[in-house]
Structures are given as structure tokens and as C-alpha cells.
GROMACS .gro file of C-alpha atoms in nm:
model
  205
    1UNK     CA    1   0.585   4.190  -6.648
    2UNK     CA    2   0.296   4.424  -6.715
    3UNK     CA    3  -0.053   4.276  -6.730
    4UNK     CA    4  -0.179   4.517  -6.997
    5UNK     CA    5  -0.482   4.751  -7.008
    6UNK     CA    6  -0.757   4.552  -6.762
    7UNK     CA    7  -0.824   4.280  -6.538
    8UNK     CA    8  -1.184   4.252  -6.379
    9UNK     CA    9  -1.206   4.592  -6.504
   10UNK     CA   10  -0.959   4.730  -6.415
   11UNK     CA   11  -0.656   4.917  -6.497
   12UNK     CA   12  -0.327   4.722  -6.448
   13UNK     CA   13  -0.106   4.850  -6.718
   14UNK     CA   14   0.166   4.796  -6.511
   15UNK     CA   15   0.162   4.485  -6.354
   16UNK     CA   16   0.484   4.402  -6.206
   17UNK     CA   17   0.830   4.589  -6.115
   18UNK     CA   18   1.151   4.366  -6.064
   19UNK     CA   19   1.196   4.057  -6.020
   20UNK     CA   20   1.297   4.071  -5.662
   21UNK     CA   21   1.049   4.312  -5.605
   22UNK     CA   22   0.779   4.300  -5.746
   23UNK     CA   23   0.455   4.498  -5.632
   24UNK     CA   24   0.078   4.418  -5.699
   25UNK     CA   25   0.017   4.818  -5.727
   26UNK     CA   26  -0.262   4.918  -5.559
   27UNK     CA   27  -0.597   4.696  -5.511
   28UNK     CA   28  -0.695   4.330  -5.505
   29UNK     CA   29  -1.008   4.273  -5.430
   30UNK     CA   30  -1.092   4.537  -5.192
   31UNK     CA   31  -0.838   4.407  -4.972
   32UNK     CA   32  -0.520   4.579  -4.833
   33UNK     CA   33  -0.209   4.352  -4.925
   34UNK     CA   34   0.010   4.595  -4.929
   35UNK     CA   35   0.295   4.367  -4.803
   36UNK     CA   36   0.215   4.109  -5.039
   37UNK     CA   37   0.520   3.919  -5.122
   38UNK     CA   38   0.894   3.967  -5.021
   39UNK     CA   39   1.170   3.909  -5.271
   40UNK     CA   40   1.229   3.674  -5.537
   41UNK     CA   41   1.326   3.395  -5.308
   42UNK     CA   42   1.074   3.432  -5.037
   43UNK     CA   43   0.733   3.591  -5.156
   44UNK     CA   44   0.454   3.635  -4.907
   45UNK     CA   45   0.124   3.741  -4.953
   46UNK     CA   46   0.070   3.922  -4.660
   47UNK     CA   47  -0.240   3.891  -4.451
   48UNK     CA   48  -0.515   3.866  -4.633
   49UNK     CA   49  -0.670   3.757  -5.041
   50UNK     CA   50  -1.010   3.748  -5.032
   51UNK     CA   51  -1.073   3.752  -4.641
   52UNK     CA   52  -0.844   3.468  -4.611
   53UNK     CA   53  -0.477   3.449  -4.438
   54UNK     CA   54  -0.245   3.407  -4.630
   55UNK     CA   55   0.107   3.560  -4.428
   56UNK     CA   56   0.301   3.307  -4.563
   57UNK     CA   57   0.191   3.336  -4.918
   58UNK     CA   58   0.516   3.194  -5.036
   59UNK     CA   59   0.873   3.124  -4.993
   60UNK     CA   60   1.192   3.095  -5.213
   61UNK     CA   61   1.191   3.098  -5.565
   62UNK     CA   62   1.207   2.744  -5.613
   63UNK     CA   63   0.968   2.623  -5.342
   64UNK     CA   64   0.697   2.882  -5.396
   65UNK     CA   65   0.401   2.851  -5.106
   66UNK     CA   66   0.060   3.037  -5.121
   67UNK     CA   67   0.026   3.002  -4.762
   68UNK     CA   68  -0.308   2.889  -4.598
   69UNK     CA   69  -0.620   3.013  -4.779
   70UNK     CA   70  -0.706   3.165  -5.130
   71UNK     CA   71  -1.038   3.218  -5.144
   72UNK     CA   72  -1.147   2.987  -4.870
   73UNK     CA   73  -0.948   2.679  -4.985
   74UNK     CA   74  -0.647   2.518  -4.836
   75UNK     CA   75  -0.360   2.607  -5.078
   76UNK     CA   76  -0.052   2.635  -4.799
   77UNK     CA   77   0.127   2.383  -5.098
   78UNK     CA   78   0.063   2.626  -5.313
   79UNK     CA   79   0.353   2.570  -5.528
   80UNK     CA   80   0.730   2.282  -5.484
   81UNK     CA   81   1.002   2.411  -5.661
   82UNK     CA   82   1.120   2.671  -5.945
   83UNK     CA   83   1.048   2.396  -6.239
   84UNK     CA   84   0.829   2.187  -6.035
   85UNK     CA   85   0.564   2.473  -5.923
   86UNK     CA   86   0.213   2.312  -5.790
   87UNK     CA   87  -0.122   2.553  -5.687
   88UNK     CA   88  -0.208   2.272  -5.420
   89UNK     CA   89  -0.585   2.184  -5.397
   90UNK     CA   90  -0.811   2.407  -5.433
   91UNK     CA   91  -0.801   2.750  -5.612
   92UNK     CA   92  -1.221   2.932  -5.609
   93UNK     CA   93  -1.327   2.529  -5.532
   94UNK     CA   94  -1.200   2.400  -5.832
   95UNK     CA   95  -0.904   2.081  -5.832
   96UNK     CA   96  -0.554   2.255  -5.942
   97UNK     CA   97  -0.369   2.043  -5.777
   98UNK     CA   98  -0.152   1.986  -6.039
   99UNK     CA   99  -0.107   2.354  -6.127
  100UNK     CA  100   0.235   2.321  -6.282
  101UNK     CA  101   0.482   2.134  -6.379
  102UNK     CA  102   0.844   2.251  -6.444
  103UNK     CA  103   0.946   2.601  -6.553
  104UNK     CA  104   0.963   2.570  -6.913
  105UNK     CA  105   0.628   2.341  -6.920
  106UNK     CA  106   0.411   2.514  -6.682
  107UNK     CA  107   0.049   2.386  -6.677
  108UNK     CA  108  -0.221   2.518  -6.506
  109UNK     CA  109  -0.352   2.174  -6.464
  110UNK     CA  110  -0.712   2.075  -6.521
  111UNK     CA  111  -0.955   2.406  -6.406
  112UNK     CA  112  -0.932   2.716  -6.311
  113UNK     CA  113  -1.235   2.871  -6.162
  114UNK     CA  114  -1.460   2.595  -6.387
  115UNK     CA  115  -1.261   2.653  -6.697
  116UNK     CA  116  -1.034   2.349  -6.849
  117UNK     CA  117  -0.706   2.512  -6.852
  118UNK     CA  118  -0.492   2.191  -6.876
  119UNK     CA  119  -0.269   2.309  -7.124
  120UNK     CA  120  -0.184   2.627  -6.917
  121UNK     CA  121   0.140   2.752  -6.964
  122UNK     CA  122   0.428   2.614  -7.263
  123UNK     CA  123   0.782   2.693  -7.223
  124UNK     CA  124   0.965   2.946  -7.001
  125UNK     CA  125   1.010   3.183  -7.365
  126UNK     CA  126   0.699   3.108  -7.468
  127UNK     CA  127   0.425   3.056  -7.142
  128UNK     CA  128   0.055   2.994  -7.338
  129UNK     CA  129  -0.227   2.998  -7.057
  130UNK     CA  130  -0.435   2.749  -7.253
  131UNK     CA  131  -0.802   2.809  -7.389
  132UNK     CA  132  -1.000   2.944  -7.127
  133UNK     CA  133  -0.979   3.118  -6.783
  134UNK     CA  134  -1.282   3.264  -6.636
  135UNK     CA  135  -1.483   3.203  -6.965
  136UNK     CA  136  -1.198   3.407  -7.180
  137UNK     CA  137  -1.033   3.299  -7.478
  138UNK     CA  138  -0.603   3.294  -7.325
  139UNK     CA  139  -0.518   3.056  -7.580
  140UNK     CA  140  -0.220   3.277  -7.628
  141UNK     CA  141  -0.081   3.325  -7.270
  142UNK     CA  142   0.250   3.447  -7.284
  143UNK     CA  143   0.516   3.489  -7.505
  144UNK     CA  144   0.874   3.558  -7.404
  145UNK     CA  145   0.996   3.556  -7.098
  146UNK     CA  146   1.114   3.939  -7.088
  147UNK     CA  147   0.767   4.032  -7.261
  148UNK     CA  148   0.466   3.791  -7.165
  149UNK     CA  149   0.123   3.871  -7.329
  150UNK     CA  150  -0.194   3.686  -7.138
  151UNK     CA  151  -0.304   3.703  -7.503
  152UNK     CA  152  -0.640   3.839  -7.530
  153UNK     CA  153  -0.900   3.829  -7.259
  154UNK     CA  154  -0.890   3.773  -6.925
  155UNK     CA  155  -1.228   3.812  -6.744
  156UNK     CA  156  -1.386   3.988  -7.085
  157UNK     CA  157  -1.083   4.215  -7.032
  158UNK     CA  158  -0.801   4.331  -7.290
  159UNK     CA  159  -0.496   4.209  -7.232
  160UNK     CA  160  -0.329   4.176  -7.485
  161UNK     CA  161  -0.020   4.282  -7.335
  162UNK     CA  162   0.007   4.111  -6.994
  163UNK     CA  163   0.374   4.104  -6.911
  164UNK     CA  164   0.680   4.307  -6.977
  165UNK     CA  165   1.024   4.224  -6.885
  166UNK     CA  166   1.148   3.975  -6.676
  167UNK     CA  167   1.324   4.245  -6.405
  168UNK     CA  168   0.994   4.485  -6.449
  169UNK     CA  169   0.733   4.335  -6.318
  170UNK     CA  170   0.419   4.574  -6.118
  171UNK     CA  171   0.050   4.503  -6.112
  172UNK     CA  172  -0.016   4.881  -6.152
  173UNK     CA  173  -0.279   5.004  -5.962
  174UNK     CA  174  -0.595   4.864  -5.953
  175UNK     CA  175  -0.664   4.450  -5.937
  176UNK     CA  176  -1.038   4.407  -5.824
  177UNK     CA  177  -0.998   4.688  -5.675
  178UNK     CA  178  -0.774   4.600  -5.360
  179UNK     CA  179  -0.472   4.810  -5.227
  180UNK     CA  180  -0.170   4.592  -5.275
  181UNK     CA  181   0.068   4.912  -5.338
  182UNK     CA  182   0.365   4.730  -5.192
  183UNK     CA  183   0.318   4.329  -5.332
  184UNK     CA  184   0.666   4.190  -5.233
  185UNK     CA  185   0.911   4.219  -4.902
  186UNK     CA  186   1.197   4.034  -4.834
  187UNK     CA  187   1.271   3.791  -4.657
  188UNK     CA  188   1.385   3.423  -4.683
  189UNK     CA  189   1.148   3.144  -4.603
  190UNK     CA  190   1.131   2.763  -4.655
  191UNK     CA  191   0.882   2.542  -4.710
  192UNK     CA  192   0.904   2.118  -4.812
  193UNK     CA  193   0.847   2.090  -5.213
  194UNK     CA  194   0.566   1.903  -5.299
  195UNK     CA  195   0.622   1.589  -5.569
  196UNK     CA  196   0.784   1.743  -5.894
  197UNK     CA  197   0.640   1.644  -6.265
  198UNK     CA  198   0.757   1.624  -6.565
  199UNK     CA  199   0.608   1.756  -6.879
  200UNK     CA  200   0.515   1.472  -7.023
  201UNK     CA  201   0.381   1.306  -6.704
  202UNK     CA  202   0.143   1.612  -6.636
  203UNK     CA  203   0.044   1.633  -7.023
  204UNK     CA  204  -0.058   1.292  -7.006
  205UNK     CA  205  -0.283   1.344  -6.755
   0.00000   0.00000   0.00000
């Protein structure tokens, strides 16, 4: 999955590397996460996103954890399980606790850093992050699952061509301008899977 041309401003044209190891490339947000995540099945942030612990950032593939703290809130239910996959509480103050629901009906859930993204993500083939995120018009999120496109801005940003292939998947180099050259380890983890929904449960929210 490559994230395209920009993000904040800057250049992540390739945004992931495989899918069992996949690496944030070089910056996020001025921070060194260099051992962001592990592999597929247990992915760990590291140490720190945004001056915040996160060590434990998550674990297996179908009960995905964001650890402690992104961005000052409590998110260590980040996300349950593989079709079931939840942000927690808080994501930049805003209520995602219902991030997503199962993996071929993913939904953002209600706001994303004060933007209504309810209608986040469609199916696994074809992932749409909804109207707005961070004031940019993502109606068109993703499309396949070996080729995801963010659609068209993210953060005033091209990106018209967010993802690439499912088993190719690297941030590139720069995301806010953080070193995260090495984004994913490996090693197994386990956390308990927070309440799974179903599509039409979450939509009807």
C-alpha cells in the first residue's frame, strides 16, 4: 500500500512494504518510531506517537491494539479483531470509539479529528474513507484491496494514490516529518477483543 505523493506535506510515495512487514519509512511527527510495528499478527508501535507511549501499539492481526496513548488519549483498545477492528476512545479528543466494524465494512465511526467520517471505509475491495478527514474531501478512500487510493486529499494533500498492493505496503519517507524507517517487528502479542459489530448495526448508528 503506497500512500501517494503527500501527507501533511510530505512525501510518502511509498507508504507501506509487505504485509508482514510493513515500515512507516522515515518520519512521523518528529518522532523516532523506528520500531513501529512487528509483523502482521502482532504490530507495535514502538515507544512513542506524538510524545505518547505507545510499546504495545498492537497485537495480532485480528485483535489489533494501539497500545496506551495516541496523541494524549487512552486508545490501548485500539482495535478487537480482523473484521471487528475498533480505534477505542479517543483519537486527537474526538469519540471513535466505534472506529470499525468488520473487514469488508470498515467505518471510521463518527469523527476523526472534528470531521464526520461515519461512513469511513466500504468493503475490503473497495475501502471509501467517507467525506471528510482533517477538512479534506476522501470521499473516495480506497479502492481494491491490492491498490487502495485515499482518493484525493488528505490534509490539503494529493493523494490520489494512497495504497498499492496488499504484500507492498511502506510509508516512504517522510510522515510529519518523524523517523519511523523501520514501522513493523515481529513478534506475537495478545490482547482481549473488544465487542464486534456488524455492518448494519454500526451504519445504523
Amino acid at each position: 500500500m503506497d500512500h501517494g505523493q503527500h501527507i501533511n506535506g510530505s512525501d510518502c510515495s511509498k507508504a507501506f512494504n509487505d504485509h508482514s512487514t510493513m515500515d512507516h519509512g522515515q518520519h512521523i511527527n518528529g518522532l523516532d518510531c523506528s520500531k513501529a510495528f512487528n509483523d502482521h499478527s502482532t504490530m507495535d508501535h514502538g515507544q512513542h506517537i506524538n510524545g505518547s507511549d505507545c510499546s504495545k501499539g498492537f497485537n495480532d492481526h485480528s485483535t489489533m491494539d494501539h497500545g496506551q496513548h495516541i496523541n494524549g488519549s487512552d486508545c490501548s483498545k485500539a482495535f478487537n479483531d480482523h473484521s471487528t477492528m475498533d480505534h477505542g476512545q479517543h483519537i486527537s479528543g474526538s469519540d471513535c470509539s466505534k472506529a470499525f466494524n468488520d473487514h469488508s465494512t470498515m467505518d471510521h465511526g463518527q469523527h476523526i479529528n472534528g470531521s464526520d467520517c461515519s461512513k469511513a471505509f466500504k468493503d475490503h475491495s473497495t475501502m471509501d474513507h467517507g467525506q471528510h478527514i482533517n477538512g479534506s474531501d476522501c470521499s473516495k478512500g480506497f479502492n481494491d484491496h491490492s491498490t487502495m487510493d485515499h482518493g484525493q486529499h488528505i490534509n490539503g494533500s494529493y493523494c490520489s494514490k494512497a495504497f498499492n498492493d496488499h504484500s507492498t505496503m511502506d510509508h516512504g519517507q517522510h510522515i510529519n516529518g518523524s523517523d519511523c524507517s523501520k514501522a513493523f517487528n515481529e513478534t506475537p502479542l495478545s490482547y482481549s477483543k473488544l465487542p464486534s459489530l456488524t455492518a448494519d448495526q454500526l451504519f445504523s448508528l
